[in-house]
Amino acid sequence: MQNSVSPINDNTIYSPPFMGGARGWVCFLSVFLLWTLIGALSKLAFLAVYASIIDGITASDWWDVIWHGLVLDVAIAGYLTIIPAIIIIISLWTRHKAIKWVWKGYFAITGFISSLAYVANIALYGFWGFPLDNTPLLYIKTSPSDAMASVTTGQLIGGLLAVCASTVFIYLLITRLVKLPKAQQNGKPLLQTIVILLLTALLIIPIRGGFGTGTNHTGTVYYSTNIRLCHAAVNPIFCFIESVTHEENIADRYRFMDNKEATDIFNDMIYTALRADSVGVFSLREDSQPRNVVVIMLESFSKYIMTEAGHVKGITPNLDRYTKEGIYFKNFYANSFRTDRAIVSILSGLPAQPTMSVMDIPHKSTALPSIASAMGKAGYNSTFYYGGDTNYSNMKSYLMGTGFQNVVSDKDFPNELHTGKWGVADGPVYERILKDMNTSDKKERHLRVVMSESSHEPFDVPFKSHIKEPELNAFYYADKCLGEFVEAMKKRADWDNTLVLIVPDHLGAYPLNIDNYAMWRYEIPMILLGGKVAAQQVETIGCQTDIPATLLGILGIEHNEFLFSKDILDANAPHFAFFTFPDAMGMVTEENTMIYDNALNKPTLDEGSKKGCNINKAKAYLQKLYDYIASP
């Protein structure tokens, strides 16, 4: 009997009967299911890497992560199946060989993009402690070289190999198991086209997340009080897309209550008046105002590595000593988890935002008040020092836009001093400040702000101590440079007219497994030193946003434009600490210590004599913060 099947033609695209078959709709469903499988497999890889740092994880937790995460995996699968659906429909009507290359090219490109997201999520989680969002994009688009400075060569090579291997896996998985159906001469292509169009339209269901009024968002997969399990369930592609699409939607973010209620609560939390006794040690009188005001922001330092905390000892001998020599603010907190947020908090008194960085929005950041502009009106010149690239994350535009007259960065140092990936180590930067002090007009009043960088990963400092761990060796070096700088200033004739404020930006790379939901993550020291500053310990609660009002209050300078900043030394001001991280916030008062997860819509930490009393306060505070940023 004569075989009715036409002979094989190289230009004809066949599909095996077990996957795809001769039916376009089977091919369509196969693509959708395989993309869903890839999302689930990425969770297994994530758990395999981080299971050791997830408290109390059990075998059933692995299944729970996959099950609860499926809602976002099928959403991404829905997006990624739309274009294949179009290609499948075209293949039902024509046998043109170009279709095969378009098909393979699509999965090569999407395989690479998805691999990049999944690998980046796994790689970055250990540093940041939250799923992949638009944060890397904020840094990469402003200064790609600095964004890569924290990555060692080994990590970069390993990451690239992982991306390549994952891309090949995804590409082969789909293109080998799913083949396009060949064009049907008598196989009812019109009917199949209609079926596939209907199936494509139905993709709105998994993409949207069902039929209810609510739609998919990252918090949809949050199911456990163990936050790391929730993070494991998040699809990083979805999280990234969500953060990018919501980046500019400032005015609509974090609407917890009606505006009047938020305003009433917020008004009880702000206090911008200059305290009556601010003409104490320093004032605007010519004979008593300090000529040198130095603000030192220590990269990645925290109480955790200080002897006081007891986790490690001998790492910060100078910082430890200065807590006993000057005014030491014991109950002080970082406002955020990243340097760009911290700089704005310290210099402008603006609380950090959970899902964005105002520094990356120049038209907003350059309109903020700052201690440079406030002190400039009082006759101070100002210089910002940083051993790295100040174009990173739009830092320079923020600094110059908010009143800094001079910015000294890596390009202002000879090439031989560029010893690390981030640029110039702390030692030469401090030496540059001392040199500028020696050559400046003796009658000049000057604000100098320095952002250290040697204690930032990859910890390639030009110094080897007795400490083996590279992280702790870098901290030891940074503390050594700090001590040498302060001791050199003490020997200057104008030490009595000098005020030094020391504060970290945030806890960085130590301990290695950062827990965003633990309070030690935000506990940092703040110290004031100077020839006229007597040793004192301040128990009052404060955070980085309070620095402008406190510093300006000491100098007798009005600070009413710093809406979110409160003078810690003013007994009439409300005292609390506020901090944020993606996508959560925390507040500390004497009555209540609280961390609230916005995705879970409930607190993950709630302690104190009046549990829960800070929840509405924190909500109102965050809501009014976004109102403030969104205002013209």
XYZ file of C-alpha atoms in Angstrom:
632
model
C 0.000 0.000 0.000
C 1.294 3.433 -0.868
C 2.225 5.636 2.045
C 0.190 8.834 2.004
C 2.676 10.757 4.171
C 4.834 13.117 2.142
C 8.590 12.507 2.252
C 10.746 14.368 4.718
C 11.835 17.793 3.537
C 14.634 19.724 5.257
C 12.491 22.837 5.139
C 9.616 21.189 6.976
C 9.486 21.523 10.741
C 8.289 18.368 12.448
C 7.166 17.744 15.998
C 7.390 14.407 17.782
C 4.119 12.896 18.925
C 5.057 13.080 22.649
C 5.492 16.867 22.722
C 3.747 19.216 20.371
C 2.411 16.577 18.035
C 0.630 17.809 14.971
C -1.600 20.026 17.073
C -0.656 23.627 17.662
C -2.557 23.833 20.920
C -0.486 20.968 22.379
C 2.659 22.831 21.384
C 1.265 25.973 23.030
C 0.494 24.213 26.325
C 3.882 22.489 26.298
C 5.706 25.821 26.117
C 3.592 27.252 28.924
C 4.176 24.241 31.181
C 7.916 24.151 30.529
C 8.311 27.835 31.442
C 6.384 27.096 34.632
C 8.699 24.166 35.331
C 11.753 26.394 34.843
C 10.397 28.827 37.433
C 9.907 25.982 39.891
C 13.397 24.601 39.241
C 14.882 28.018 39.982
C 13.369 27.793 43.453
C 15.014 24.439 44.033
C 18.344 25.985 43.051
C 17.731 28.920 45.400
C 16.868 26.623 48.299
C 19.873 24.427 47.583
C 22.137 27.458 47.957
C 20.447 29.093 50.951
C 18.782 26.251 52.875
C 21.539 26.431 55.475
C 20.565 29.988 56.506
C 16.790 29.390 56.598
C 15.903 28.662 60.201
C 14.066 25.415 60.800
C 13.621 24.468 57.140
C 12.084 21.027 56.613
C 11.534 18.775 53.613
C 7.922 19.918 53.369
C 9.091 23.542 53.157
C 10.709 22.791 49.807
C 7.367 21.692 48.434
C 5.554 24.621 50.060
C 7.937 27.105 48.439
C 7.306 25.614 45.001
C 3.552 25.348 45.527
C 3.028 28.876 46.813
C 5.432 30.302 44.248
C 3.576 28.747 41.322
C 1.166 31.666 41.060
C 3.995 33.960 39.936
C 5.735 31.232 37.925
C 2.610 30.699 35.818
C 2.233 34.473 35.473
C 5.725 34.739 33.964
C 5.056 31.613 31.902
C 1.978 33.379 30.553
C 3.980 36.406 29.453
C 6.672 34.233 27.873
C 4.147 32.121 25.944
C 2.478 34.997 24.076
C 5.090 35.346 21.319
C 5.470 31.561 20.861
C 1.694 31.449 20.356
C 2.025 33.884 17.465
C 4.874 31.862 15.956
C 2.844 28.654 16.288
C -0.097 30.226 14.463
C 2.173 31.370 11.623
C 3.690 27.879 11.387
C 0.214 26.433 10.829
C -0.073 28.397 7.583
C 3.415 28.379 6.083
C 6.479 26.157 5.951
C 9.002 28.957 5.502
C 12.306 27.915 7.111
C 12.750 31.349 8.690
C 10.057 30.407 11.204
C 12.336 27.761 12.688
C 15.102 30.307 13.300
C 12.711 32.818 14.792
C 11.456 30.071 17.121
C 14.933 29.069 18.220
C 16.124 32.662 18.433
C 13.241 33.570 20.723
C 14.091 30.843 23.224
C 17.791 31.654 23.031
C 17.071 35.289 23.962
C 14.421 34.598 26.611
C 16.513 31.746 27.970
C 19.418 34.129 28.476
C 17.286 36.877 30.050
C 15.531 34.519 32.431
C 18.826 32.818 33.313
C 20.353 36.189 34.090
C 17.454 36.978 36.435
C 17.498 33.630 38.210
C 21.275 33.573 38.660
C 21.404 37.226 39.743
C 18.672 36.570 42.295
C 20.661 33.728 43.825
C 23.949 35.629 43.696
C 22.658 38.905 45.152
C 20.406 37.478 47.848
C 23.367 36.580 50.023
C 24.474 40.221 49.993
C 21.133 42.017 50.187
C 18.683 39.599 51.767
C 15.732 40.352 49.462
C 14.606 39.075 46.032
C 15.842 40.636 42.812
C 14.159 43.964 42.071
C 15.166 47.104 40.194
C 17.909 47.962 42.706
C 20.765 46.564 40.545
C 19.384 48.471 37.564
C 19.505 51.738 39.515
C 23.215 51.274 40.075
C 24.171 49.776 36.711
C 22.558 52.469 34.598
C 24.393 55.289 36.393
C 27.860 53.758 36.803
C 28.389 50.228 35.443
C 32.035 50.025 36.538
C 31.219 50.863 40.157
C 28.264 48.519 40.160
C 30.690 45.706 39.366
C 33.318 46.847 41.864
C 31.956 44.638 44.650
C 32.283 41.523 42.495
C 35.495 39.527 42.562
C 36.890 38.037 39.364
C 36.034 34.551 40.573
C 32.455 35.528 41.347
C 32.094 37.196 37.962
C 33.413 34.179 36.088
C 31.297 31.819 38.165
C 28.202 33.911 37.584
C 28.777 34.097 33.832
C 29.297 30.346 33.641
C 26.095 29.784 35.619
C 24.162 32.086 33.288
C 25.574 30.342 30.222
C 24.828 26.872 31.569
C 21.308 27.884 32.564
C 20.696 29.473 29.165
C 21.782 26.319 27.355
C 19.616 24.208 29.655
C 16.493 26.297 29.079
C 17.102 26.507 25.336
C 17.603 22.764 24.895
C 14.772 21.865 27.271
C 12.203 23.752 25.216
C 13.549 23.424 21.661
C 14.261 19.689 21.978
C 10.987 18.786 23.658
C 8.716 21.133 21.725
C 8.774 21.349 17.928
C 6.616 23.554 15.817
C 3.781 21.752 14.015
C 4.237 21.574 10.274
C 1.931 23.549 8.063
C -1.264 21.585 7.532
C -2.693 21.281 4.070
C -5.719 19.398 5.266
C -5.369 19.630 9.059
C -7.866 22.419 9.671
C -5.333 25.218 10.381
C -8.167 27.717 10.788
C -9.688 25.744 13.644
C -6.313 25.339 15.329
C -5.636 29.055 14.909
C -8.910 29.889 16.624
C -8.134 27.492 19.487
C -4.656 28.974 20.011
C -6.035 32.522 19.905
C -8.529 31.596 22.583
C -5.813 29.987 24.688
C -3.646 33.086 24.280
C -6.497 35.281 25.431
C -6.937 33.020 28.449
C -3.331 33.722 29.465
C -4.715 36.837 31.127
C -5.933 34.550 33.914
C -2.503 33.305 35.101
C -0.903 36.659 34.284
C -3.494 38.543 36.304
C -3.654 35.922 39.048
C -7.250 34.751 38.769
C -10.697 36.306 38.459
C -10.829 38.365 41.662
C -10.534 42.112 42.011
C -6.943 41.805 43.176
C -4.108 41.118 40.778
C -0.774 39.392 41.090
C 1.971 41.146 43.005
C 5.110 39.950 44.735
C 3.332 39.682 48.070
C 0.928 37.140 46.582
C 3.404 34.346 47.296
C 4.202 35.399 50.869
C 2.785 32.593 52.940
C 5.056 32.067 55.949
C 6.314 34.054 58.935
C 9.729 32.755 57.917
C 10.561 35.580 55.528
C 13.338 33.721 53.761
C 10.870 31.040 52.684
C 8.671 33.778 51.225
C 11.667 35.204 49.410
C 12.449 31.756 48.037
C 8.909 31.530 46.631
C 9.168 34.837 44.762
C 9.763 34.674 41.025
C 12.634 37.163 40.517
C 11.557 38.024 36.975
C 8.126 39.044 38.223
C 9.618 40.960 41.165
C 11.982 42.823 38.858
C 9.246 43.743 36.377
C 6.952 44.884 39.169
C 9.573 47.135 40.728
C 10.504 48.666 37.367
C 6.907 49.363 36.350
C 6.142 50.904 39.738
C 9.351 52.930 39.889
C 7.799 56.230 38.853
C 4.424 55.654 40.478
C 5.456 57.459 43.645
C 2.212 59.210 44.510
C 0.186 55.989 44.566
C 2.531 53.915 46.707
C 1.785 52.975 50.312
C -1.740 54.293 50.736
C -2.520 52.868 54.172
C -5.168 55.375 55.302
C -6.972 58.522 54.235
C -4.824 61.614 53.996
C -6.305 63.416 57.010
C -5.660 60.518 59.349
C -2.108 60.119 58.059
C -1.481 63.855 58.385
C -2.800 63.990 61.948
C -0.563 61.111 63.037
C 2.413 62.493 61.141
C 2.110 65.979 62.627
C 2.609 64.519 66.089
C 5.852 62.904 64.894
C 7.665 65.956 63.527
C 9.446 68.773 65.343
C 11.608 71.273 63.484
C 12.062 74.080 66.012
C 15.539 75.127 67.089
C 16.016 74.170 70.729
C 16.359 77.011 73.205
C 19.687 75.847 74.650
C 21.365 75.383 71.276
C 23.756 78.283 71.995
C 25.688 76.093 74.396
C 29.068 74.670 73.410
C 28.906 76.013 69.869
C 26.907 78.905 68.492
C 26.886 81.418 65.663
C 29.111 83.751 67.679
C 32.323 84.309 65.756
C 34.516 83.341 68.701
C 32.806 80.055 69.452
C 31.569 78.616 66.169
C 33.775 75.699 65.036
C 35.912 76.361 62.002
C 36.081 72.690 61.079
C 33.009 70.464 61.017
C 33.823 66.978 59.777
C 31.197 64.306 59.100
C 32.656 60.815 58.631
C 30.377 58.181 57.112
C 31.863 54.735 57.631
C 31.067 52.246 54.903
C 29.244 49.128 56.184
C 30.139 49.588 59.872
C 27.683 48.712 62.618
C 27.534 47.920 66.303
C 27.744 44.235 65.370
C 31.510 44.410 64.814
C 32.222 46.609 67.839
C 33.501 45.171 71.101
C 30.396 46.527 72.838
C 28.182 44.098 70.922
C 30.410 41.159 71.799
C 30.123 39.262 68.508
C 33.757 39.928 67.599
C 36.472 41.770 69.501
C 39.475 43.842 68.578
C 38.177 44.865 65.144
C 37.337 48.499 65.941
C 39.660 49.615 68.774
C 39.520 53.272 67.738
C 35.767 53.407 67.295
C 35.395 51.648 70.640
C 37.632 54.231 72.308
C 35.833 57.209 70.837
C 32.530 56.070 72.342
C 34.113 56.915 75.699
C 35.798 60.161 74.634
C 32.901 62.019 73.053
C 29.107 62.153 72.979
C 28.010 58.605 72.233
C 24.463 58.028 71.014
C 23.851 54.468 72.189
C 20.349 53.868 70.815
C 20.972 54.934 67.259
C 19.781 53.237 64.070
C 20.587 53.136 60.378
C 17.773 54.285 58.152
C 18.333 51.853 55.312
C 20.326 49.021 53.797
C 22.232 50.849 51.014
C 24.738 53.683 50.852
C 22.796 55.904 48.458
C 19.790 55.888 50.800
C 22.011 56.460 53.845
C 23.801 59.473 52.370
C 20.480 61.194 51.696
C 19.246 60.334 55.194
C 22.401 61.653 56.870
C 22.861 64.816 54.819
C 19.239 65.711 53.996
C 17.293 64.054 56.796
C 15.058 62.240 54.301
C 13.961 58.744 55.341
C 14.919 55.951 52.985
C 12.273 54.427 50.759
C 11.574 50.684 50.598
C 11.432 50.250 46.830
C 13.241 53.217 45.309
C 16.213 55.517 45.744
C 15.479 59.223 45.545
C 19.129 59.852 44.721
C 18.494 58.171 41.390
C 15.846 60.775 40.566
C 17.919 63.937 40.144
C 14.974 66.267 39.782
C 13.852 65.148 43.244
C 17.190 64.682 45.008
C 18.667 68.012 43.976
C 15.666 69.844 45.446
C 16.211 68.430 48.937
C 17.583 70.493 51.824
C 21.002 69.471 53.121
C 23.404 70.348 55.889
C 25.730 71.756 53.205
C 23.160 74.305 52.077
C 22.042 75.129 55.628
C 25.597 75.611 56.843
C 26.464 77.479 53.655
C 23.949 80.138 54.612
C 25.795 80.435 57.941
C 29.106 81.062 56.198
C 30.547 77.565 55.822
C 32.272 76.322 52.703
C 31.723 72.638 51.999
C 33.601 69.725 50.447
C 32.598 66.093 49.967
C 35.379 63.471 49.852
C 35.047 59.989 48.404
C 37.703 57.626 47.105
C 35.356 56.200 44.512
C 33.350 57.488 41.571
C 30.800 60.094 42.646
C 28.827 59.523 39.437
C 27.713 56.273 41.020
C 23.947 56.273 41.524
C 23.754 59.979 40.628
C 25.673 60.842 43.786
C 27.444 63.849 42.322
C 24.269 65.449 40.998
C 22.739 65.110 44.457
C 25.797 66.570 46.205
C 26.210 69.502 43.889
C 22.489 70.146 43.729
C 22.161 70.308 47.508
C 24.892 72.816 48.194
C 28.300 71.138 48.237
C 30.783 73.552 46.708
C 33.516 70.990 46.080
C 33.516 67.273 45.426
C 36.763 65.296 45.680
C 36.597 61.809 44.153
C 38.805 59.090 42.664
C 39.777 61.183 39.657
C 41.407 63.735 41.971
C 44.010 61.217 43.147
C 47.041 59.901 41.207
C 46.640 56.523 39.507
C 49.064 54.783 41.856
C 46.628 55.380 44.733
C 43.814 53.531 42.945
C 44.546 50.287 44.742
C 41.071 48.733 44.897
C 38.085 48.095 42.706
C 36.226 50.968 44.334
C 39.138 53.338 43.829
C 41.276 55.018 46.487
C 41.613 53.476 49.951
C 40.624 55.355 53.116
C 44.153 56.268 54.195
C 45.004 58.545 51.235
C 41.534 60.127 51.384
C 41.987 61.129 55.031
C 45.465 62.430 54.172
C 43.916 64.600 51.469
C 41.492 66.094 54.008
C 44.329 66.925 56.400
C 46.264 68.505 53.560
C 43.278 70.657 52.618
C 42.873 71.721 56.244
C 46.520 72.782 56.376
C 46.322 74.834 53.187
C 42.925 76.463 53.759
C 42.393 79.957 55.103
C 42.687 79.819 58.895
C 39.660 82.082 59.257
C 37.537 79.999 56.920
C 34.709 77.879 58.325
C 34.431 74.604 56.480
C 32.168 71.551 56.429
C 33.983 68.458 55.217
C 32.069 65.223 54.645
C 33.859 61.984 53.846
C 32.357 58.697 52.689
C 34.815 55.887 53.383
C 34.959 52.882 51.066
C 37.669 50.430 52.149
C 35.253 48.317 54.206
C 33.114 47.595 51.134
C 33.304 44.264 49.372
C 35.507 42.939 47.779
C 37.655 44.188 50.726
C 40.802 44.693 48.656
C 42.536 47.007 51.130
C 46.285 47.775 50.909
C 46.851 46.352 54.361
C 47.196 42.929 55.941
C 46.617 42.605 59.652
C 46.664 39.654 62.036
C 43.012 39.018 61.126
C 42.496 36.266 58.547
C 38.957 37.019 57.401
C 39.143 39.527 54.505
C 35.971 41.278 55.669
C 37.206 41.848 59.209
C 40.671 42.755 57.978
C 39.077 45.498 55.855
C 37.089 46.786 58.842
C 40.232 46.759 60.948
C 42.050 48.785 58.280
C 39.180 51.276 57.988
C 39.134 51.712 61.774
C 42.926 52.138 61.804
C 42.688 54.899 59.172
C 39.879 56.555 61.131
C 41.971 56.544 64.307
C 45.021 57.988 62.573
C 42.899 60.754 61.067
C 41.197 61.737 64.329
C 44.462 61.635 66.276
C 46.069 63.884 63.651
C 43.234 66.373 64.048
C 43.660 66.332 67.827
C 47.208 67.597 67.354
C 46.048 70.600 65.353
C 45.950 73.996 67.039
C 42.294 74.410 66.085
C 41.088 71.144 67.693
C 39.016 73.180 70.158
C 37.237 74.684 67.161
C 36.615 71.333 65.511
C 33.519 69.150 65.641
C 33.662 65.598 64.286
C 30.567 63.448 63.717
C 31.178 59.744 63.078
C 28.373 57.498 61.819
C 28.192 54.354 59.655
C 25.993 54.248 56.570
C 24.550 50.784 57.300
C 25.519 47.288 58.309
C 27.284 45.819 55.316
C 29.078 42.552 54.762
C 29.465 41.240 58.292
C 27.998 38.949 59.445
C 27.936 37.127 56.140
C 24.271 36.111 56.263
C 22.421 39.389 56.650
C 18.955 39.196 58.178
C 16.892 42.236 57.189
C 14.287 41.309 59.797
C 16.655 41.343 62.766
C 17.167 44.530 64.759
C 20.962 44.175 64.859
C 20.805 44.877 61.124
C 20.095 48.555 61.902
C 21.967 49.176 65.163
C 24.854 51.566 64.534
C 26.874 53.991 66.644
C 26.944 57.774 66.345
C 29.721 59.725 68.012
C 30.508 63.437 68.369
C 34.113 64.425 69.077
C 35.901 67.739 69.459
C 38.105 69.776 71.717
C 35.084 71.265 73.477
C 33.032 68.075 73.540
C 32.894 66.346 76.916
C 32.355 62.612 77.240
C 28.696 61.727 77.562
C 26.391 58.823 76.721
C 22.999 59.657 75.254
C 20.295 57.034 75.707
C 17.687 58.858 73.583
C 16.485 56.905 70.541
C 17.423 58.369 67.180
C 18.321 57.486 63.601
C 20.250 58.874 60.657
C 17.477 61.240 59.587
C 17.935 63.065 62.905
C 21.525 64.029 62.128
C 20.807 67.326 60.301
C 18.592 68.723 63.086
C 20.951 67.507 65.816
C 24.095 68.822 64.157
C 22.546 72.132 63.148
C 21.022 72.456 66.619
C 24.487 72.155 68.178
C 25.703 74.868 65.816
C 22.704 77.091 66.538
C 21.517 76.984 62.922
C 17.799 76.831 62.058
C 16.679 73.482 60.645
C 12.975 74.018 60.036
C 13.237 72.924 56.390
C 14.259 69.407 57.460
C 10.737 68.089 57.932
C 11.691 64.534 58.928
C 14.682 65.417 61.108
C 14.484 65.822 64.914
C 17.130 67.130 67.290
C 18.004 64.149 69.477
C 19.256 66.528 72.191
C 15.955 68.425 72.315
C 13.726 67.094 75.101
C 10.649 68.616 73.437
C 11.025 66.609 70.223
C 9.404 63.184 69.730
C 12.117 60.565 69.671
C 11.972 57.422 67.565
C 13.897 55.592 64.870
C 12.466 54.661 61.479
C 14.026 52.447 58.813
C 13.012 50.677 55.621
C 14.096 47.871 53.337
C 12.338 46.088 50.449
C 9.395 45.838 51.085
C 9.181 46.546 54.793
C 9.689 49.180 57.460
C 10.563 49.369 61.122
C 10.037 51.781 63.974
C 11.612 51.913 67.416
C 10.252 53.833 70.400
C 10.605 53.299 74.130
C 7.276 51.467 74.150
C 7.496 49.372 71.000
C 10.016 47.880 68.575
C 8.282 46.856 65.383
C 9.129 45.598 61.892
C 6.223 45.554 59.456
C 6.286 43.635 56.173
C 4.153 45.395 53.562
C 3.889 42.303 51.404
C 2.652 40.161 54.287
C 0.576 43.099 55.540
C 1.501 42.356 59.131
C 4.395 42.810 61.567
C 7.191 40.249 61.640
C 8.543 41.697 64.901
C 6.473 43.346 67.598
C 8.020 43.786 71.041
C 7.772 46.142 74.007
C 5.417 47.316 76.703
C 2.863 48.565 74.134
C 2.932 46.058 71.319
C 1.512 47.281 68.041
C 1.455 50.958 68.977
C 3.947 51.835 66.256
C 2.143 50.163 63.358
C -0.134 53.055 62.408
C 2.618 55.536 63.156
C 4.979 53.796 60.761
C 2.267 53.511 58.112
C 1.387 57.195 58.347
C 5.054 58.162 58.347
C 5.788 56.149 55.194
C 2.657 57.410 53.467
C 3.559 61.040 54.162
C 7.130 60.371 53.049
C 5.882 59.331 49.619
C 3.553 62.342 49.565
C 6.574 64.536 50.264
C 8.661 62.965 47.484
C 5.789 63.085 45.000
C 5.055 66.756 45.669
C 6.265 69.237 42.997
